[in-house]
């Protein structure tokens, strides 16, 4: 309950502070609020709180996911874009919308009631439709409109799934028993709606366009916060209904399609943000592999944190290189000579995303694959592992361009505002939690997906 | 009751067809509204047949959610129209690959 109140207060504060304070102060207020939320999380860590007659349940899993979301939001706030300052924005709404989205994500992660779940989903999504347009140019509007239209279709699918779930079980609470055609249709529709938000193939079509068209800090936010919240909801739904029968085959097909399609299409992209967008699709597939295990919550929480830190770091570096027209691969060339800090962050992020030890990304992959293997899903694990090996190719290609490429113009990158702090912090965490993964795993080990 | 459900499934299918076949952002958006309202109809008819009023409360919530989506969605569509003088989704082809 504390976290819910803090996050809501931060969102309100950011909204109203914007009326009389300059955007810079609103940013500081929002950042301080997110740090307060971290403190609140730490103080109540492992406690279980219920409110509103059981509609809101803050258990260990919801805290784990909220931790990931708050960390992602802090990274997104710290990552400044050079063109933000030149164009005189983001305006204060930017920070308020970020805070509201995190609040919505927390609501989504902390309930077993489908009605509350979709309200949380909309509190998360509606600010993001607006954030996607924050670049205020043709590309930004295109990204925003695509995200909005496809997001609304996904919400409609999810909602129809809820209606069918209610019809076949007589309840909106997850865990109700049901069977028959209507129930199976309900599960498949809920799965489709959430697969859209998590960007699982074949519901990922919006991802590359939206990630590329949004301003880079917003992309960072989408890749970390939205993924975490949507996976929390997906895990709650799928574990409660049980991955058996048609749901199992449908989901296994979705996951395997995702890891291969994401990685194979990433290879042929010529734009760094678009490449990382396809990489985010592939990573969604790896996270989903954990759902085939007996208790996916700890592995999933760890992977979400690992992914948020690594991809957050990568996008924070790209935000510095982005001058408003995206980051074609040539812009990365010779990064080492132009800015050692950015090059170091980029190297750490990509090696972690590729899953090389001793970085945090390796342990994330290890945990989800072991989790699925516990239930004997060796085929899924082997295929996902194979896809992960293929993926190393394009991560190393991105890395090689940055380290060995010849720069078009060799001037040093001018870093803005708080970005160096965010990059250094994220890189340190990726390395530290990679060397000592037991610390982070300890935070998540008590989590379970089912709300009893 | 099953007639109402049949009608709601039909509305959902028509909405989905509209989303796939229409080429104007506004008409796609209207088709999505049709899908949301078909879910409302299903919720209300399930609530009626089982005597569980929760379904009706949910339908009210959904109406509020749809209104919030309309507010932001129309804003985005207006912004797109201002920058392109058209809301045809075929013109939205900035990105490739």
Short mmCIF file of C-alpha atoms in Angstrom, two decimals:
data_model
loop_
_atom_site.label_atom_id
_atom_site.label_comp_id
_atom_site.label_asym_id
_atom_site.label_seq_id
_atom_site.Cartn_x
_atom_site.Cartn_y
_atom_site.Cartn_z
CA UNK A 1 0.00 0.00 0.00
CA UNK A 2 2.90 2.37 0.79
CA UNK A 3 4.32 2.00 -2.71
CA UNK A 4 0.94 2.60 -4.29
CA UNK A 5 0.47 5.80 -2.32
CA UNK A 6 4.01 7.05 -2.98
CA UNK A 7 3.77 6.42 -6.73
CA UNK A 8 0.38 8.11 -6.96
CA UNK A 9 1.60 11.07 -4.90
CA UNK A 10 4.64 11.45 -7.17
CA UNK A 11 2.43 11.49 -10.26
CA UNK A 12 0.11 14.13 -8.76
CA UNK A 13 3.03 16.19 -7.50
CA UNK A 14 4.72 16.13 -10.90
CA UNK A 15 1.45 17.20 -12.52
CA UNK A 16 0.78 20.14 -10.25
CA UNK A 17 4.41 21.24 -9.80
CA UNK A 18 4.47 21.75 -13.57
CA UNK A 19 2.00 24.61 -13.31
CA UNK A 20 4.39 26.89 -11.46
CA UNK A 21 7.84 25.31 -11.60
CA UNK A 22 10.13 25.05 -14.65
CA UNK A 23 10.45 21.57 -16.24
CA UNK A 24 13.93 21.18 -14.76
CA UNK A 25 12.54 21.32 -11.21
CA UNK A 26 9.71 18.95 -12.14
CA UNK A 27 12.34 16.49 -13.31
CA UNK A 28 14.13 16.72 -9.96
CA UNK A 29 10.83 16.33 -8.09
CA UNK A 30 9.96 13.23 -10.13
CA UNK A 31 13.43 11.76 -9.64
CA UNK A 32 13.27 12.34 -5.88
CA UNK A 33 9.81 10.79 -5.86
CA UNK A 34 11.09 7.67 -7.63
CA UNK A 35 13.93 7.43 -5.10
CA UNK A 36 11.34 7.69 -2.31
CA UNK A 37 9.44 4.86 -3.97
CA UNK A 38 12.65 2.80 -3.91
CA UNK A 39 13.02 3.51 -0.19
CA UNK A 40 9.36 2.64 0.38
CA UNK A 41 9.86 -0.62 -1.50
CA UNK A 42 12.97 -1.45 0.53
CA UNK A 43 11.18 -0.79 3.84
CA UNK A 44 8.22 -3.01 2.97
CA UNK A 45 10.23 -5.62 1.05
CA UNK A 46 8.77 -9.10 1.48
CA UNK A 47 5.71 -7.84 3.35
CA UNK A 48 2.36 -8.71 1.95
CA UNK A 49 -0.29 -6.01 1.96
CA UNK A 50 -3.86 -6.23 0.75
CA UNK A 51 -6.31 -3.39 0.33
CA UNK A 52 -9.69 -2.60 -1.22
CA UNK A 53 -11.21 -5.93 -0.24
CA UNK A 54 -8.46 -7.97 -1.87
CA UNK A 55 -8.50 -6.11 -5.18
CA UNK A 56 -4.99 -4.83 -4.50
CA UNK A 57 -2.39 -7.32 -3.28
CA UNK A 58 1.23 -6.18 -2.94
CA UNK A 59 3.13 -9.46 -2.70
CA UNK A 60 6.78 -10.28 -3.31
CA UNK A 61 6.27 -10.60 -7.09
CA UNK A 62 4.55 -7.25 -7.42
CA UNK A 63 7.37 -5.67 -5.41
CA UNK A 64 9.98 -7.30 -7.63
CA UNK A 65 8.30 -5.99 -10.78
CA UNK A 66 7.78 -2.56 -9.24
CA UNK A 67 11.48 -2.41 -8.38
CA UNK A 68 12.30 -3.07 -12.04
CA UNK A 69 9.83 -0.40 -13.16
CA UNK A 70 11.13 2.24 -10.76
CA UNK A 71 14.71 1.51 -11.82
CA UNK A 72 13.65 1.79 -15.46
CA UNK A 73 11.87 5.08 -14.80
CA UNK A 74 14.92 6.49 -13.00
CA UNK A 75 17.11 5.56 -15.97
CA UNK A 76 14.61 7.12 -18.38
CA UNK A 77 14.56 10.33 -16.33
CA UNK A 78 18.35 10.48 -16.10
CA UNK A 79 18.81 9.86 -19.83
CA UNK A 80 18.70 13.25 -21.47
CA UNK A 81 18.54 13.80 -25.16
CA UNK A 82 20.69 16.55 -26.61
CA UNK A 83 17.81 17.64 -28.84
CA UNK A 84 15.52 17.96 -25.84
CA UNK A 85 17.45 20.98 -24.64
CA UNK A 86 17.86 22.52 -28.07
CA UNK A 87 14.15 22.37 -28.80
CA UNK A 88 13.16 23.53 -25.36
CA UNK A 89 11.35 20.40 -24.31
CA UNK A 90 10.35 18.02 -22.83
CA UNK A 91 7.73 20.09 -21.14
CA UNK A 92 6.69 19.17 -17.62
CA UNK A 93 3.94 16.79 -18.84
CA UNK A 94 6.70 14.46 -19.87
CA UNK A 95 7.65 13.74 -16.25
CA UNK A 96 4.06 13.57 -15.03
CA UNK A 97 3.21 11.05 -17.76
CA UNK A 98 6.23 8.91 -16.84
CA UNK A 99 5.13 8.90 -13.20
CA UNK A 100 1.52 7.99 -14.08
CA UNK A 101 2.70 5.16 -16.31
CA UNK A 102 4.77 3.67 -13.48
CA UNK A 103 1.76 3.96 -11.20
CA UNK A 104 -0.37 2.11 -13.74
CA UNK A 105 2.26 -0.58 -14.09
CA UNK A 106 2.31 -1.06 -10.32
CA UNK A 107 -1.48 -1.47 -10.27
CA UNK A 108 -1.23 -4.04 -13.07
CA UNK A 109 1.37 -6.05 -11.21
CA UNK A 110 -0.50 -6.02 -7.89
CA UNK A 111 -3.85 -7.58 -8.57
CA UNK A 112 -5.55 -10.85 -9.36
CA UNK A 113 -8.76 -9.14 -10.46
CA UNK A 114 -9.09 -8.76 -14.22
CA UNK A 115 -11.09 -5.53 -13.91
CA UNK A 116 -8.35 -3.86 -11.88
CA UNK A 117 -5.81 -5.33 -14.27
CA UNK A 118 -7.28 -3.64 -17.32
CA UNK A 119 -7.66 -0.34 -15.47
CA UNK A 120 -3.95 -0.56 -14.60
CA UNK A 121 -3.18 -1.48 -18.20
CA UNK A 122 -4.94 1.65 -19.43
CA UNK A 123 -3.29 3.89 -16.81
CA UNK A 124 0.01 2.53 -18.14
CA UNK A 125 -0.86 2.71 -21.84
CA UNK A 126 -2.63 6.05 -22.23
CA UNK A 127 0.35 8.12 -20.97
CA UNK A 128 2.57 6.10 -23.29
CA UNK A 129 0.50 6.91 -26.38
CA UNK A 130 1.10 10.56 -25.57
CA UNK A 131 4.77 10.02 -24.67
CA UNK A 132 5.41 8.29 -27.99
CA UNK A 133 4.47 11.55 -29.71
CA UNK A 134 6.78 13.62 -27.52
CA UNK A 135 9.19 14.29 -30.38
CA UNK A 136 6.43 16.33 -32.04
CA UNK A 137 7.50 15.64 -35.60
CA UNK A 138 6.00 13.48 -38.36
CA UNK A 139 7.91 10.39 -37.26
CA UNK A 140 6.86 10.82 -33.64
CA UNK A 141 3.19 11.21 -34.58
CA UNK A 142 3.38 8.18 -36.82
CA UNK A 143 4.86 6.12 -33.98
CA UNK A 144 2.22 7.41 -31.59
CA UNK A 145 -0.73 6.71 -33.92
CA UNK A 146 0.49 3.20 -34.70
CA UNK A 147 1.03 2.47 -31.03
CA UNK A 148 -2.35 3.87 -30.14
CA UNK A 149 -4.40 2.05 -32.79
CA UNK A 150 -2.71 -1.31 -32.25
CA UNK A 151 -2.75 -0.83 -28.47
CA UNK A 152 -6.47 -0.14 -28.53
CA UNK A 153 -7.09 -3.29 -30.59
CA UNK A 154 -5.06 -5.27 -28.05
CA UNK A 155 -7.10 -3.74 -25.21
CA UNK A 156 -10.30 -4.72 -27.04
CA UNK A 157 -9.06 -8.31 -27.36
CA UNK A 158 -8.11 -8.36 -23.69
CA UNK A 159 -11.49 -6.96 -22.74
CA UNK A 160 -13.42 -9.49 -24.79
CA UNK A 161 -11.27 -12.14 -23.13
CA UNK A 162 -12.33 -10.77 -19.75
CA UNK A 163 -15.99 -10.90 -20.77
CA UNK A 164 -15.67 -14.54 -21.87
CA UNK A 165 -13.72 -15.38 -18.71
CA UNK A 166 -16.53 -13.89 -16.66
CA UNK A 167 -19.10 -15.81 -18.67
CA UNK A 168 -17.39 -19.18 -18.28
CA UNK A 169 -16.30 -18.92 -14.63
CA UNK A 170 -18.76 -16.42 -13.16
CA UNK A 171 -15.93 -14.37 -11.65
CA UNK A 172 -13.37 -11.74 -12.60
CA UNK A 173 -10.76 -13.07 -10.19
CA UNK A 174 -7.89 -15.09 -11.63
CA UNK A 175 -7.74 -18.67 -10.42
CA UNK A 176 -11.43 -19.42 -10.91
CA UNK A 177 -11.96 -22.81 -12.48
CA UNK A 178 -13.51 -23.13 -15.88
CA UNK A 179 -13.44 -25.35 -18.89
CA UNK A 180 -14.96 -25.76 -22.26
CA UNK A 181 -14.81 -23.80 -25.46
CA UNK A 182 -15.68 -20.41 -24.01
CA UNK A 183 -13.03 -20.70 -21.31
CA UNK A 184 -10.32 -21.70 -23.79
CA UNK A 185 -11.30 -18.83 -26.07
CA UNK A 186 -11.10 -16.49 -23.07
CA UNK A 187 -7.59 -17.65 -22.20
CA UNK A 188 -6.40 -17.30 -25.80
CA UNK A 189 -7.82 -13.78 -26.06
CA UNK A 190 -6.28 -12.69 -22.75
CA UNK A 191 -2.99 -14.16 -23.97
CA UNK A 192 -3.24 -12.29 -27.28
CA UNK A 193 -3.98 -8.97 -25.58
CA UNK A 194 -1.02 -9.23 -23.22
CA UNK A 195 1.31 -10.65 -25.89
CA UNK A 196 0.82 -7.37 -27.68
CA UNK A 197 2.01 -5.36 -24.70
CA UNK A 198 4.98 -7.68 -24.09
CA UNK A 199 5.78 -7.62 -27.85
CA UNK A 200 5.68 -11.35 -28.48
CA UNK A 201 5.55 -12.44 -32.13
CA UNK A 202 3.10 -12.32 -33.98
CA UNK A 203 1.82 -9.37 -31.93
CA UNK A 204 5.07 -7.39 -32.10
CA UNK A 205 4.54 -5.47 -35.36
CA UNK A 206 4.27 -2.13 -33.64
CA UNK A 207 7.54 -2.50 -31.72
CA UNK A 208 10.20 -1.51 -34.28
CA UNK A 209 8.26 1.46 -35.65
CA UNK A 210 7.26 2.78 -32.25
CA UNK A 211 10.70 2.27 -30.71
CA UNK A 212 12.34 4.01 -33.65
CA UNK A 213 9.87 6.88 -33.90
CA UNK A 214 9.66 7.80 -30.22
CA UNK A 215 12.32 9.96 -28.66
CA UNK A 216 15.07 7.75 -27.26
CA UNK A 217 14.41 8.22 -23.51
CA UNK A 218 10.77 7.26 -24.16
CA UNK A 219 11.97 4.17 -26.02
CA UNK A 220 14.10 3.34 -22.99
CA UNK A 221 11.03 3.70 -20.81
CA UNK A 222 8.91 1.47 -23.06
CA UNK A 223 11.56 -1.24 -23.25
CA UNK A 224 11.99 -1.45 -19.47
CA UNK A 225 8.81 -0.40 -17.67
CA UNK A 226 6.12 -1.55 -20.09
CA UNK A 227 7.78 -4.91 -20.60
CA UNK A 228 8.00 -5.51 -16.85
CA UNK A 229 4.39 -4.55 -16.15
CA UNK A 230 3.02 -6.53 -19.08
CA UNK A 231 5.00 -9.63 -18.15
CA UNK A 232 3.77 -9.39 -14.57
CA UNK A 233 0.20 -9.43 -15.84
CA UNK A 234 0.90 -12.19 -18.37
CA UNK A 235 2.49 -14.36 -15.67
CA UNK A 236 -0.43 -13.82 -13.30
CA UNK A 237 -2.94 -14.77 -15.99
CA UNK A 238 -1.14 -17.76 -17.49
CA UNK A 239 -0.02 -19.34 -14.22
CA UNK A 240 -3.51 -18.95 -12.74
CA UNK A 241 -5.27 -20.62 -15.66
CA UNK A 242 -2.49 -23.18 -16.02
CA UNK A 243 -0.46 -23.68 -19.18
CA UNK A 244 -2.09 -26.91 -20.34
CA UNK A 245 -3.94 -28.07 -23.42
CA UNK A 246 -4.44 -25.57 -26.24
CA UNK A 247 -3.02 -22.70 -24.17
CA UNK A 248 0.27 -24.56 -23.79
CA UNK A 249 0.69 -25.24 -27.51
CA UNK A 250 -0.37 -21.73 -28.48
CA UNK A 251 2.05 -20.17 -26.03
CA UNK A 252 4.95 -22.47 -26.91
CA UNK A 253 4.47 -21.57 -30.59
CA UNK A 254 4.36 -17.86 -29.74
CA UNK A 255 7.53 -18.06 -27.65
CA UNK A 256 9.56 -20.00 -30.22
CA UNK A 257 8.39 -17.74 -33.05
CA UNK A 258 9.39 -14.75 -30.94
CA UNK A 259 12.95 -15.78 -30.16
CA UNK A 260 13.71 -16.69 -33.78
CA UNK A 261 11.83 -13.90 -35.54
CA UNK A 262 13.20 -11.23 -33.18
CA UNK A 263 16.80 -12.31 -33.53
CA UNK A 264 16.76 -13.05 -37.26
CA UNK A 265 15.14 -9.74 -38.23
CA UNK A 266 17.41 -7.79 -35.90
CA UNK A 267 20.37 -8.87 -38.01
CA UNK A 268 19.31 -7.05 -41.17
CA UNK A 269 18.47 -3.68 -39.57
CA UNK A 270 20.57 -0.63 -40.31
CA UNK A 271 19.41 1.53 -37.43
CA UNK A 272 20.57 0.98 -33.88
CA UNK A 273 17.23 1.77 -32.19
CA UNK A 274 15.37 -0.50 -34.60
CA UNK A 275 17.90 -3.26 -34.02
CA UNK A 276 17.46 -2.98 -30.27
CA UNK A 277 13.68 -2.98 -30.80
CA UNK A 278 13.92 -6.40 -32.46
CA UNK A 279 16.32 -7.44 -29.72
CA UNK A 280 13.64 -6.44 -27.21
CA UNK A 281 11.19 -8.71 -29.04
CA UNK A 282 13.67 -11.58 -28.75
CA UNK A 283 14.25 -10.88 -25.06
CA UNK A 284 10.51 -10.95 -24.47
CA UNK A 285 10.69 -14.50 -25.82
CA UNK A 286 13.44 -15.49 -23.36
CA UNK A 287 11.50 -14.02 -20.44
CA UNK A 288 8.42 -15.96 -21.53
CA UNK A 289 10.44 -19.20 -21.47
CA UNK A 290 10.40 -18.90 -17.66
CA UNK A 291 6.61 -19.32 -17.71
CA UNK A 292 7.03 -23.00 -18.60
CA UNK A 293 8.70 -23.63 -15.21
CA UNK A 294 7.10 -24.62 -11.90
CA UNK A 295 7.61 -21.22 -10.21
CA UNK A 296 8.54 -18.59 -12.79
CA UNK A 297 8.49 -15.58 -10.46
CA UNK A 298 12.13 -15.46 -9.21
CA UNK A 299 13.72 -16.17 -12.60
CA UNK A 300 11.34 -13.77 -14.30
CA UNK A 301 11.95 -10.98 -11.78
CA UNK A 302 15.69 -11.41 -12.15
CA UNK A 303 15.54 -11.45 -15.94
CA UNK A 304 13.34 -8.35 -16.01
CA UNK A 305 15.84 -6.49 -13.80
CA UNK A 306 18.79 -7.71 -15.88
CA UNK A 307 17.06 -6.73 -19.11
CA UNK A 308 15.93 -3.34 -17.77
CA UNK A 309 19.47 -2.46 -16.69
CA UNK A 310 21.15 -3.70 -19.88
CA UNK A 311 18.73 -2.34 -22.45
CA UNK A 312 18.23 0.82 -20.38
CA UNK A 313 21.97 1.35 -20.52
CA UNK A 314 22.06 0.76 -24.28
CA UNK A 315 19.24 3.21 -24.96
CA UNK A 316 20.75 5.79 -22.58
CA UNK A 317 23.92 5.70 -24.70
CA UNK A 318 21.87 6.01 -27.91
CA UNK A 319 19.99 8.98 -26.43
CA UNK A 320 23.29 10.86 -26.28
CA UNK A 321 24.05 10.12 -29.92
CA UNK A 322 20.54 10.85 -31.17
CA UNK A 323 20.15 14.32 -32.66
CA UNK A 324 16.47 13.92 -33.45
CA UNK A 325 16.76 11.72 -36.51
CA UNK A 326 17.56 8.38 -34.94
CA UNK A 327 20.88 6.57 -34.76
CA UNK A 328 21.97 4.93 -38.02
CA UNK A 329 24.86 2.54 -37.46
CA UNK A 330 27.40 4.98 -38.97
CA UNK A 331 26.71 7.39 -36.14
CA UNK A 332 28.10 4.82 -33.69
CA UNK A 333 31.40 4.52 -35.52
CA UNK A 334 34.53 5.34 -33.57
CA UNK A 335 32.62 5.79 -30.33
CA UNK A 336 35.65 4.79 -28.28
CA UNK A 337 37.68 7.75 -29.46
CA UNK A 338 34.80 10.19 -29.15
CA UNK A 339 33.59 9.35 -25.68
CA UNK A 340 35.15 6.60 -23.55
CA UNK A 341 32.25 6.61 -21.06
CA UNK A 342 29.65 6.05 -23.78
CA UNK A 343 31.80 3.36 -25.37
CA UNK A 344 32.23 1.61 -22.05
CA UNK A 345 28.48 1.75 -21.36
CA UNK A 346 27.69 0.51 -24.88
CA UNK A 347 30.13 -2.41 -24.54
CA UNK A 348 28.78 -3.45 -21.16
CA UNK A 349 25.17 -3.21 -22.34
CA UNK A 350 25.66 -5.22 -25.52
CA UNK A 351 27.73 -7.96 -23.90
CA UNK A 352 25.08 -8.25 -21.19
CA UNK A 353 22.26 -8.37 -23.75
CA UNK A 354 24.16 -11.03 -25.68
CA UNK A 355 24.34 -13.02 -22.43
CA UNK A 356 28.09 -13.19 -21.85
CA UNK A 357 29.34 -13.97 -18.34
CA UNK A 358 30.10 -12.39 -15.93
CA UNK A 359 27.47 -9.75 -16.76
CA UNK A 360 23.95 -9.74 -15.37
CA UNK A 361 22.36 -10.74 -18.69
CA UNK A 362 24.08 -14.12 -18.56
CA UNK A 363 22.54 -15.01 -15.20
CA UNK A 364 19.13 -13.87 -16.38
CA UNK A 365 19.25 -16.28 -19.31
CA UNK A 366 20.69 -19.04 -17.14
CA UNK A 367 17.85 -18.70 -14.61
CA UNK A 368 14.97 -18.70 -17.13
CA UNK A 369 16.37 -21.68 -19.04
CA UNK A 370 16.94 -23.68 -15.83
CA UNK A 371 13.41 -22.78 -14.74
CA UNK A 372 11.84 -24.21 -17.91
CA UNK A 373 14.14 -27.26 -17.76
CA UNK A 374 12.80 -28.05 -14.28
CA UNK A 375 9.47 -28.91 -15.92
CA UNK A 376 11.20 -30.96 -18.60
CA UNK A 377 10.64 -28.50 -21.46
CA UNK A 378 14.01 -29.36 -22.98
CA UNK A 379 12.96 -28.75 -26.58
CA UNK A 380 11.86 -25.18 -25.86
CA UNK A 381 15.04 -24.51 -23.87
CA UNK A 382 17.29 -25.93 -26.57
CA UNK A 383 15.65 -23.91 -29.35
CA UNK A 384 15.68 -20.69 -27.31
CA UNK A 385 19.34 -21.30 -26.47
CA UNK A 386 20.09 -21.79 -30.16
CA UNK A 387 18.37 -18.47 -30.96
CA UNK A 388 20.44 -16.79 -28.24
CA UNK A 389 23.61 -18.00 -29.93
CA UNK A 390 22.48 -16.56 -33.28
CA UNK A 391 21.76 -13.27 -31.52
CA UNK A 392 25.40 -12.87 -30.49
CA UNK A 393 26.15 -12.08 -34.15
CA UNK A 394 24.31 -8.78 -34.29
CA UNK A 395 25.26 -7.68 -30.80
CA UNK A 396 28.91 -8.16 -31.74
CA UNK A 397 28.27 -6.36 -35.03
CA UNK A 398 26.86 -3.36 -33.14
CA UNK A 399 29.84 -3.50 -30.80
CA UNK A 400 32.39 -3.79 -33.61
CA UNK A 401 30.96 -0.71 -35.34
CA UNK A 402 31.34 1.30 -32.15
CA UNK A 403 34.82 0.10 -31.29
CA UNK A 404 36.55 -0.36 -34.65
CA UNK A 405 34.44 1.65 -37.13
CA UNK A 406 35.89 4.72 -38.79
CA UNK A 407 33.95 7.82 -37.66
CA UNK A 408 32.55 10.19 -40.28
CA UNK A 409 33.42 13.14 -38.11
CA UNK A 410 35.64 12.47 -35.13
CA UNK A 411 34.44 15.21 -32.83
CA UNK A 412 33.82 14.19 -29.21
CA UNK A 413 30.22 13.62 -28.12
CA UNK A 414 28.89 16.40 -25.94
CA UNK A 415 26.99 14.82 -23.09
CA UNK A 416 24.07 16.58 -21.55
CA UNK A 417 22.77 17.01 -18.03
CA UNK A 418 22.30 13.94 -15.91
CA UNK A 419 23.03 11.34 -18.59
CA UNK A 420 26.62 10.49 -17.52
CA UNK A 421 25.35 9.70 -14.03
CA UNK A 422 22.66 7.36 -15.37
CA UNK A 423 25.05 5.60 -17.72
CA UNK A 424 27.74 5.12 -15.07
CA UNK A 425 25.17 3.89 -12.54
CA UNK A 426 23.58 1.38 -14.89
CA UNK A 427 26.96 0.10 -16.15
CA UNK A 428 28.17 -0.36 -12.57
CA UNK A 429 25.02 -2.30 -11.65
CA UNK A 430 25.23 -4.53 -14.74
CA UNK A 431 28.79 -5.42 -13.81
CA UNK A 432 28.33 -5.66 -10.04
CA UNK A 433 25.15 -7.73 -10.09
CA UNK A 434 26.77 -9.87 -12.79
CA UNK A 435 29.76 -10.68 -10.59
CA UNK A 436 27.55 -11.14 -7.51
CA UNK A 437 24.24 -12.40 -8.94
CA UNK A 438 23.29 -13.90 -5.56
CA UNK A 439 22.44 -10.44 -4.21
CA UNK A 440 19.81 -9.71 -6.86
CA UNK A 441 18.49 -13.27 -6.87
CA UNK A 442 18.06 -13.01 -3.10
CA UNK A 443 15.66 -10.10 -3.62
CA UNK A 444 13.40 -12.19 -5.84
CA UNK A 445 13.74 -15.70 -4.42
CA UNK A 446 10.63 -15.46 -2.22
CA UNK A 447 8.34 -14.32 -5.05
CA UNK A 448 5.48 -16.45 -6.35
CA UNK A 449 3.18 -15.61 -9.21
CA UNK A 450 -0.06 -16.95 -7.76
CA UNK A 451 -1.95 -14.69 -5.39
CA UNK A 452 -3.33 -16.94 -2.71
CA UNK B 1 -29.10 -15.09 -23.85
CA UNK B 2 -27.17 -16.92 -26.54
CA UNK B 3 -28.64 -14.55 -29.15
CA UNK B 4 -27.08 -11.60 -27.37
CA UNK B 5 -23.76 -13.41 -27.22
CA UNK B 6 -24.00 -14.24 -30.88
CA UNK B 7 -24.69 -10.58 -31.61
CA UNK B 8 -21.73 -9.51 -29.49
CA UNK B 9 -19.41 -11.97 -31.27
CA UNK B 10 -20.70 -10.68 -34.58
CA UNK B 11 -20.07 -7.07 -33.56
CA UNK B 12 -16.57 -7.99 -32.45
CA UNK B 13 -15.89 -9.65 -35.79
CA UNK B 14 -17.26 -6.67 -37.72
CA UNK B 15 -15.06 -4.36 -35.63
CA UNK B 16 -11.99 -6.50 -36.27
CA UNK B 17 -12.78 -6.56 -39.98
CA UNK B 18 -13.08 -2.78 -39.94
CA UNK B 19 -9.69 -2.44 -38.22
CA UNK B 20 -8.07 -4.62 -40.85
CA UNK B 21 -9.88 -3.27 -43.91
CA UNK B 22 -10.33 0.46 -43.28
CA UNK B 23 -7.57 2.83 -44.31
CA UNK B 24 -8.50 5.96 -42.37
CA UNK B 25 -7.37 6.39 -38.77
CA UNK B 26 -10.79 7.68 -37.66
CA UNK B 27 -12.66 4.73 -39.16
CA UNK B 28 -10.18 2.25 -37.68
CA UNK B 29 -10.73 3.95 -34.35
CA UNK B 30 -14.51 3.67 -34.71
CA UNK B 31 -14.14 -0.04 -35.46
CA UNK B 32 -12.13 -0.41 -32.25
CA UNK B 33 -14.95 1.27 -30.35
CA UNK B 34 -17.29 -1.30 -31.87
CA UNK B 35 -15.05 -4.08 -30.53
CA UNK B 36 -15.04 -2.52 -27.04
CA UNK B 37 -18.81 -2.20 -27.07
CA UNK B 38 -19.27 -5.78 -28.21
CA UNK B 39 -17.33 -6.78 -25.08
CA UNK B 40 -19.72 -4.60 -23.07
CA UNK B 41 -22.69 -6.37 -24.57
CA UNK B 42 -21.16 -9.74 -23.70
CA UNK B 43 -20.47 -8.58 -20.13
CA UNK B 44 -24.00 -7.33 -19.63
CA UNK B 45 -25.65 -10.41 -21.07
CA UNK B 46 -23.46 -12.72 -18.97
CA UNK B 47 -24.32 -10.64 -15.91
CA UNK B 48 -28.02 -10.88 -16.73
CA UNK B 49 -27.97 -14.64 -17.23
CA UNK B 50 -25.95 -15.43 -14.11
CA UNK B 51 -27.53 -12.76 -11.89
CA UNK B 52 -24.03 -11.55 -10.96
CA UNK B 53 -24.08 -7.75 -11.11
CA UNK B 54 -20.29 -7.48 -11.24
CA UNK B 55 -20.47 -7.77 -15.01
CA UNK B 56 -22.64 -4.69 -15.28
CA UNK B 57 -20.26 -2.70 -13.06
CA UNK B 58 -17.44 -3.80 -15.34
CA UNK B 59 -19.33 -2.54 -18.38
CA UNK B 60 -19.58 0.90 -16.76
CA UNK B 61 -15.83 0.85 -16.08
CA UNK B 62 -15.16 -0.07 -19.69
CA UNK B 63 -17.19 2.90 -20.90
CA UNK B 64 -14.99 5.17 -18.77
CA UNK B 65 -11.83 3.53 -20.12
CA UNK B 66 -13.04 3.90 -23.69
CA UNK B 67 -13.72 7.60 -23.06
CA UNK B 68 -10.17 8.08 -21.78
CA UNK B 69 -8.82 6.35 -24.86
CA UNK B 70 -10.95 8.55 -27.12
CA UNK B 71 -9.57 11.69 -25.49
CA UNK B 72 -5.95 10.76 -26.15
CA UNK B 73 -6.58 8.97 -29.43
CA UNK B 74 -8.44 11.82 -31.09
CA UNK B 75 -5.69 14.17 -29.92
CA UNK B 76 -3.11 12.01 -31.66
CA UNK B 77 -5.21 11.74 -34.81
CA UNK B 78 -5.63 15.53 -34.90
CA UNK B 79 -1.86 15.96 -34.48
CA UNK B 80 -1.22 13.54 -37.35
CA UNK B 81 -3.76 15.35 -39.52
CA UNK B 82 -2.11 18.70 -38.84
CA UNK B 83 1.32 17.42 -39.82
CA UNK B 84 0.19 15.52 -42.93
CA UNK B 85 -3.20 16.90 -44.03
CA UNK B 86 -4.47 13.32 -44.14
CA UNK B 87 -5.37 10.57 -41.70
CA UNK B 88 -4.91 7.72 -44.13
CA UNK B 89 -2.76 5.05 -42.52
CA UNK B 90 -1.20 4.22 -45.90
CA UNK B 91 0.64 7.56 -45.73
CA UNK B 92 2.26 6.50 -42.47
CA UNK B 93 5.26 4.82 -44.01
CA UNK B 94 8.22 6.64 -42.55
CA UNK B 95 9.75 3.44 -41.21
CA UNK B 96 10.91 0.41 -43.13
CA UNK B 97 12.74 -2.81 -42.42
#
